Coordinates of C-alpha atoms in Angstrom, one line a residue:
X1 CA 97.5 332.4 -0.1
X2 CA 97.8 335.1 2.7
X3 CA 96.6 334.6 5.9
X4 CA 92.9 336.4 6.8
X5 CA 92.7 340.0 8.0
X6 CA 90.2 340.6 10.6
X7 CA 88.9 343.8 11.5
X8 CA 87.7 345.4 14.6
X9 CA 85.2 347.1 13.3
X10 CA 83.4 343.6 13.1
X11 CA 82.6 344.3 17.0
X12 CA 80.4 347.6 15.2
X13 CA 77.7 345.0 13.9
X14 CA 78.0 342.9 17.0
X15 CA 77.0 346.4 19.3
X16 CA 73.9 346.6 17.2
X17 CA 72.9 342.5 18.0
X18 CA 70.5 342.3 20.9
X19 CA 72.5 339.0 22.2
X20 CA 75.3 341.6 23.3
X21 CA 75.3 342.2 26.6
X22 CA 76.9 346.3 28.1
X23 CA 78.7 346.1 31.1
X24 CA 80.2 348.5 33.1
X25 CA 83.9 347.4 31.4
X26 CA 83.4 344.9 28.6
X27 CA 81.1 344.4 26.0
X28 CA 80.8 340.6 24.3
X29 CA 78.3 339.1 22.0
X30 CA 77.2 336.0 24.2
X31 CA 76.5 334.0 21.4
X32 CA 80.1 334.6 20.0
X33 CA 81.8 333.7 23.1
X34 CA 79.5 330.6 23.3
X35 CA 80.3 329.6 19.7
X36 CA 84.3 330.3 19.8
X37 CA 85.4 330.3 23.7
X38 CA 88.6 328.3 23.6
X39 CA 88.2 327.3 19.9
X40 CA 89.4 330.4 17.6
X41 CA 89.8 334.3 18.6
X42 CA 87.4 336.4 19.0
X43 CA 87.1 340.4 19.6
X44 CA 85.5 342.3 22.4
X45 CA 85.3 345.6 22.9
X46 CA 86.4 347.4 26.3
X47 CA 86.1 350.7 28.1
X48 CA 89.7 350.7 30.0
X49 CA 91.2 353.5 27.6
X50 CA 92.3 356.8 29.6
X51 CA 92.6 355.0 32.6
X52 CA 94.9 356.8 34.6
X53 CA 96.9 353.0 35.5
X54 CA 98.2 352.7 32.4
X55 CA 99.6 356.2 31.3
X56 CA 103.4 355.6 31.7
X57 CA 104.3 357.5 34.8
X58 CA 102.0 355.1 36.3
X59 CA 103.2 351.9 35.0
X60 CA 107.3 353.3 35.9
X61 CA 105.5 353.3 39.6
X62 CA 104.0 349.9 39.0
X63 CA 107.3 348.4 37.9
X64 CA 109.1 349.8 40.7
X65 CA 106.8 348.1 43.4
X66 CA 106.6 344.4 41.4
X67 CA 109.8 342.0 41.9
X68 CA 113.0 341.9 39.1
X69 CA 111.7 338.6 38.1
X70 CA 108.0 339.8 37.6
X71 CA 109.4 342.6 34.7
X72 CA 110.8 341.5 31.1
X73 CA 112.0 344.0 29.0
X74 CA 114.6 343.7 25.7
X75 CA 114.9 345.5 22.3
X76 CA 111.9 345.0 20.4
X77 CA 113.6 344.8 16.8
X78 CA 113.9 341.2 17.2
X79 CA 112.2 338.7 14.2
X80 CA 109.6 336.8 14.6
X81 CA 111.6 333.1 15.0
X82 CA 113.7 334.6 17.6
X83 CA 115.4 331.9 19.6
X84 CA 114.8 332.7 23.4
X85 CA 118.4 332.4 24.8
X86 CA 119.9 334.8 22.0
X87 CA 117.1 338.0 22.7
X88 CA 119.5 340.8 22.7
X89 CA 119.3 343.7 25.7
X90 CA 118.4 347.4 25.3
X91 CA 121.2 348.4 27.5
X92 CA 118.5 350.7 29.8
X93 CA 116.9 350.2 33.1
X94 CA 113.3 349.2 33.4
X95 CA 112.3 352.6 34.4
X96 CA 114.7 354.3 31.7
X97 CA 113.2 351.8 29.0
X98 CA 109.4 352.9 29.9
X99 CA 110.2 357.0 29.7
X100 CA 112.4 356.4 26.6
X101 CA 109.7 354.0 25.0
X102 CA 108.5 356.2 22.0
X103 CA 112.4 356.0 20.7
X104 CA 114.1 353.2 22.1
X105 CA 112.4 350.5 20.0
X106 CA 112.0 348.4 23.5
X107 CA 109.3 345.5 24.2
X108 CA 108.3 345.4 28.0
X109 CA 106.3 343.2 30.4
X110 CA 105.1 343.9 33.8
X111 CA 104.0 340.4 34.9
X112 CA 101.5 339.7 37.3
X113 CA 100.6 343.0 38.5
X114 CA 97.8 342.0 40.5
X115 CA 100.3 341.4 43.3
X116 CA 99.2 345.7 43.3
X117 CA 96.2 345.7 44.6
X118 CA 94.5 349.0 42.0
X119 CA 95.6 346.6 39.5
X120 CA 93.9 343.1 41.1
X121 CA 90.5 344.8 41.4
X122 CA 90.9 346.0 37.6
X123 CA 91.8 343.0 36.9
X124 CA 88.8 341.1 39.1
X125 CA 86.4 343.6 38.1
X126 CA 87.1 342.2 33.9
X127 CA 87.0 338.6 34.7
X128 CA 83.9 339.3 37.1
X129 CA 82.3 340.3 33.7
X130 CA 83.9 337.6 31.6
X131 CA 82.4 335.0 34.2
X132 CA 79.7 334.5 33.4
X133 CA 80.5 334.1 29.8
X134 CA 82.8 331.4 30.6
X135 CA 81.7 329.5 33.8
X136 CA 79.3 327.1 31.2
X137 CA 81.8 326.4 29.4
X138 CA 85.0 325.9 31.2
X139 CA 83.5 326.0 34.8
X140 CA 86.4 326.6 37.8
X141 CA 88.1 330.3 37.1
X142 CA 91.5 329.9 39.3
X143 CA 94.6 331.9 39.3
X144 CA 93.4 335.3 38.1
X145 CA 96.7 337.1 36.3
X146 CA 97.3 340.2 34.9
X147 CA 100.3 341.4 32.2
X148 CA 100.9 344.9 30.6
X149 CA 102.7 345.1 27.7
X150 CA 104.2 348.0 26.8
X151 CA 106.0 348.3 22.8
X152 CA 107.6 350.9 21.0
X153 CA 106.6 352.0 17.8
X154 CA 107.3 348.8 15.3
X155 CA 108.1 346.5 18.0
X156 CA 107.8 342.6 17.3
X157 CA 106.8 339.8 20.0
X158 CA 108.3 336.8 18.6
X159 CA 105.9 333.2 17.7
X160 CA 105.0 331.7 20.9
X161 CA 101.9 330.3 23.0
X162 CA 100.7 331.2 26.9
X163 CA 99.1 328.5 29.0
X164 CA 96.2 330.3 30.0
X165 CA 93.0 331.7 29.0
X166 CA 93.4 335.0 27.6
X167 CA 92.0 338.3 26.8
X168 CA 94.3 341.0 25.4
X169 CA 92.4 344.4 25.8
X170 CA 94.2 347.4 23.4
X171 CA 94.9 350.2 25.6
X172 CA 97.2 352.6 23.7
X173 CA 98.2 352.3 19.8
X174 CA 97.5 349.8 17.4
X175 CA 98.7 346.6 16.9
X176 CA 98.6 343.6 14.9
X177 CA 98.2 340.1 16.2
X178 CA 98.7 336.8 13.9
X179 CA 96.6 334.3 15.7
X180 CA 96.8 330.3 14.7
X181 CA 94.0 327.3 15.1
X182 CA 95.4 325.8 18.4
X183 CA 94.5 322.1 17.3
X184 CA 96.2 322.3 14.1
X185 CA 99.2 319.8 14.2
X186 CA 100.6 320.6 11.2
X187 CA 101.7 324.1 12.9
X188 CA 101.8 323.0 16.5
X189 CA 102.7 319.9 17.3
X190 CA 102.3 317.7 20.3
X191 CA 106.0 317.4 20.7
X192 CA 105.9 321.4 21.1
X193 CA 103.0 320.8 23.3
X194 CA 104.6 318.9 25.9
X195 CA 107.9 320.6 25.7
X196 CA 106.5 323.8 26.1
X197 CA 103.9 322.6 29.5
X198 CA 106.5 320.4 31.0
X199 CA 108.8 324.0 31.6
X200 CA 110.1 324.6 28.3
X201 CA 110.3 328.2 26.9
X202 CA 107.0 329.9 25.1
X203 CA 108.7 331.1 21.7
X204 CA 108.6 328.2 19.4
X205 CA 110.1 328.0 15.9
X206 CA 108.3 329.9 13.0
X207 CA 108.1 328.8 9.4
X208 CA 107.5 331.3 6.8
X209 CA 104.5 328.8 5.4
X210 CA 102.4 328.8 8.5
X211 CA 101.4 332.8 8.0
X212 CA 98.8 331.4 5.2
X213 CA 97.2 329.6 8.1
X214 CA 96.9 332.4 10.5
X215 CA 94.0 335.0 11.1
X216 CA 95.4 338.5 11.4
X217 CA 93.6 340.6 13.8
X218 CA 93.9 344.9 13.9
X219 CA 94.2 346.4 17.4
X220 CA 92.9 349.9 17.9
X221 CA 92.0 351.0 21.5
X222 CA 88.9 350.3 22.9
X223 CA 89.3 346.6 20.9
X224 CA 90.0 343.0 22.8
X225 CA 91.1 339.7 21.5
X226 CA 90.0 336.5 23.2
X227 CA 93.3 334.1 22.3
X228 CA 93.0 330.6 23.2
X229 CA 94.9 328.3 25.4
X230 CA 98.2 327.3 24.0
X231 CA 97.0 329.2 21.0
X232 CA 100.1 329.8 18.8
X233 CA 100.5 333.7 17.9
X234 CA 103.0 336.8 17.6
X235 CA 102.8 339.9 17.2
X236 CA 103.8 343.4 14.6
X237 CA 103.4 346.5 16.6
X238 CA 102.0 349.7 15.3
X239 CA 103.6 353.2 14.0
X240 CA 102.9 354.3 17.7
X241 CA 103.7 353.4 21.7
X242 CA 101.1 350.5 22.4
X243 CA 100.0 349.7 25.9
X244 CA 97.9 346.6 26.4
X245 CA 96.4 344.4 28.9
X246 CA 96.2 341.0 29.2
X247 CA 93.8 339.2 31.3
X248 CA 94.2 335.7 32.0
X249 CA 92.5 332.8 34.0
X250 CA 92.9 329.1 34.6
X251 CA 90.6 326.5 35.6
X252 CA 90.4 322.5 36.5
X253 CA 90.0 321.8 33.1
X254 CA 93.6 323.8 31.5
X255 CA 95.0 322.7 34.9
X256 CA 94.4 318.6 34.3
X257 CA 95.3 319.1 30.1
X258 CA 99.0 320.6 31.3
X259 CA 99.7 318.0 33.8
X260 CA 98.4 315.4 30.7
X261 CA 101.0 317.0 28.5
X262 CA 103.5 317.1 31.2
X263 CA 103.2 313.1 31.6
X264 CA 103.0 312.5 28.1
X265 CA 106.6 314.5 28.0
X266 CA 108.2 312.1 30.5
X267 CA 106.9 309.2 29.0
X268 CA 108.4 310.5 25.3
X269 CA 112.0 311.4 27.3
X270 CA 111.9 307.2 28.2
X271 CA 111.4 306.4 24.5
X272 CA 107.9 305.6 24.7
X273 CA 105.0 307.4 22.1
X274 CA 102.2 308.4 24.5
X275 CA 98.7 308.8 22.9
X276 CA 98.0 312.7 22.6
X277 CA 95.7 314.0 25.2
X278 CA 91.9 313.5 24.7
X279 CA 92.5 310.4 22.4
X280 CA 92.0 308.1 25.1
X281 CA 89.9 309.2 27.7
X282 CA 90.6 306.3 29.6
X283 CA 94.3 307.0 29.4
X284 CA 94.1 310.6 30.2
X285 CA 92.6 309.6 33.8
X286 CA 95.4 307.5 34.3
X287 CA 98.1 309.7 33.3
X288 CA 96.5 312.9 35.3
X289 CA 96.1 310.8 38.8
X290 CA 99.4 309.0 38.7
X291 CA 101.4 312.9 38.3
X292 CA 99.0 313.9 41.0
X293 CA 100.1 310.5 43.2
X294 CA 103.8 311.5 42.5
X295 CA 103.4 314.8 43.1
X296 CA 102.0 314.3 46.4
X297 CA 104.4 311.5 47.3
X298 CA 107.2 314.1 46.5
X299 CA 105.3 316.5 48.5
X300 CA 105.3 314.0 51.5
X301 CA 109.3 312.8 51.0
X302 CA 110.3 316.5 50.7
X303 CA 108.6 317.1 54.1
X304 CA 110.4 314.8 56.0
X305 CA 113.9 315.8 55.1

């Protein structure tokens, strides 16, 4: 069995349904969003391509003004169960790596570029749109970030999950994006769960029998992918440079489920088997406000030394 293929051109049939609503950036069929928000992906469709902030000279001026720590960069002929702490180096410079991107089979992140404040109101302007959308369902939008991704031709992103609520908006080239049911436990765990939210690293480890599970999605420009919290995914890059956007949010709701998982990842380190979150409602409550006690008795010690 071989995992499903979606197509784009499924967003076609959704521009002719009267539920979708044109804006001046995004276009989403409301009843879509409503149905599959935070349950399975979804595509949109966007109208960010030829946007002068993401041709490359650009984004070389972009990664010059963000922080080391905010860019990520390493050869992108890496496999899909890559284990984080043996990613091998490109040998280049951040700025050398994004001029030399059609040929140096590179994978790049510039994180959290609304700290540059074109990109913030790009950024704002999406999720303005997207806000509506989501408000009745996962009320709260907090902590607004924004990632670029930029790939060489056949460049992999290794299996891993993202904490946040994400849309991935195709810019340049093509991709392919192998997307997993976020509540199956028979690919993700709650063990990975609460290593992963309590500080461990994103990519997790890949078995060749999950791909049968996964929904394959095809990137073209113009496309978007809504990808759940925590939503287990990686990703084949095209036969050209690809340039994408990811737009993220949080909200009360992600916010109180990490610090759940968090808990229930101290409690497993001191041999106990905590329920998994939204088993025990009852439970939950009291995990969520005793981190939030310690955290704020922490908070109180730490300012006193």
């Amino acid at each position: 069995m071989s995992a499903q293929l979606v197509m784009g051109k499924a967003m076609t049939n959704a521009s002719a349904n009267p539920s979708t609503t044109n804006r001046n950036l995004l276009e989403i069929n409301q009843a879509e969003f409503r149905e599959n928000f935070n349950r399975q992906s979804f595509f949109i469709r966007h109208y960010l391509t030829g946007q002068q902030l993401f041709e490359l000279p650009r984004l070389i001026e972009l990664a010059k003004q963000l922080p080391a720590e905010f860019v990520e960069y390493n050869t992108g002929t890496i496999p899909i169960n890559q284990d984080p702490t043996l990613t091998p180096q490109n040998g280049l410079s951040v700025e050398e790596t994004i001029r030399r991107i059609e040929a140096c089979r590179s994978w790049l992140v510039l994180k959290y570029v609304e700290t540059a404040p074109e990109y913030k109101k790009l950024l704002d302007d999406c999720l303005d749109e997207i806000k509506p959308f989501s408000e009745p369902l996962a009320p709260g939008m907090r902590k607004r970030e924004g990632f670029i991704f930029i790939t060489s031709p056949g460049s992999v992103t290794p299996y891993h999950i993202d904490p946040e609520y994400n849309f991935l908006l195709q810019i340049r080239g093509n991709k392919t994006m192998s997307v997993w049911n976020p509540a199956d436990r028979a690919v993700l765990s709650e063990q990975e769960l609460e290593q992963y939210l309590s500080g461990g690293h994103r990519n997790l480890v890949y078995k060749d029998e999950y791909q049968a599970k996964a929904k394959e999605y095809h990137l073209t420009p113009g496309m978007g992918l809504h990808v759940p919290v925590t939503a287990p995914h990686w990703v084949q890059n095209g036969d050209a440079v690809s340039v994408s956007f990811s737009i993220t949010f949080r909200n009360p709701a992600s916010d109180r489920r990490n610090l759940i998982y968090t808990t229930n990842a101290y409690l497993r380190k001191r041999g106990l088997n905590p329920k998994p979150f939204n088993e025990s409602r009852w439970r939950d409550e009291i995990k969520f406000n005793s981190y939030r006690v310690v955290r704020k008795i922490k908070g109180v010690l730490g300012s006193k030394k």
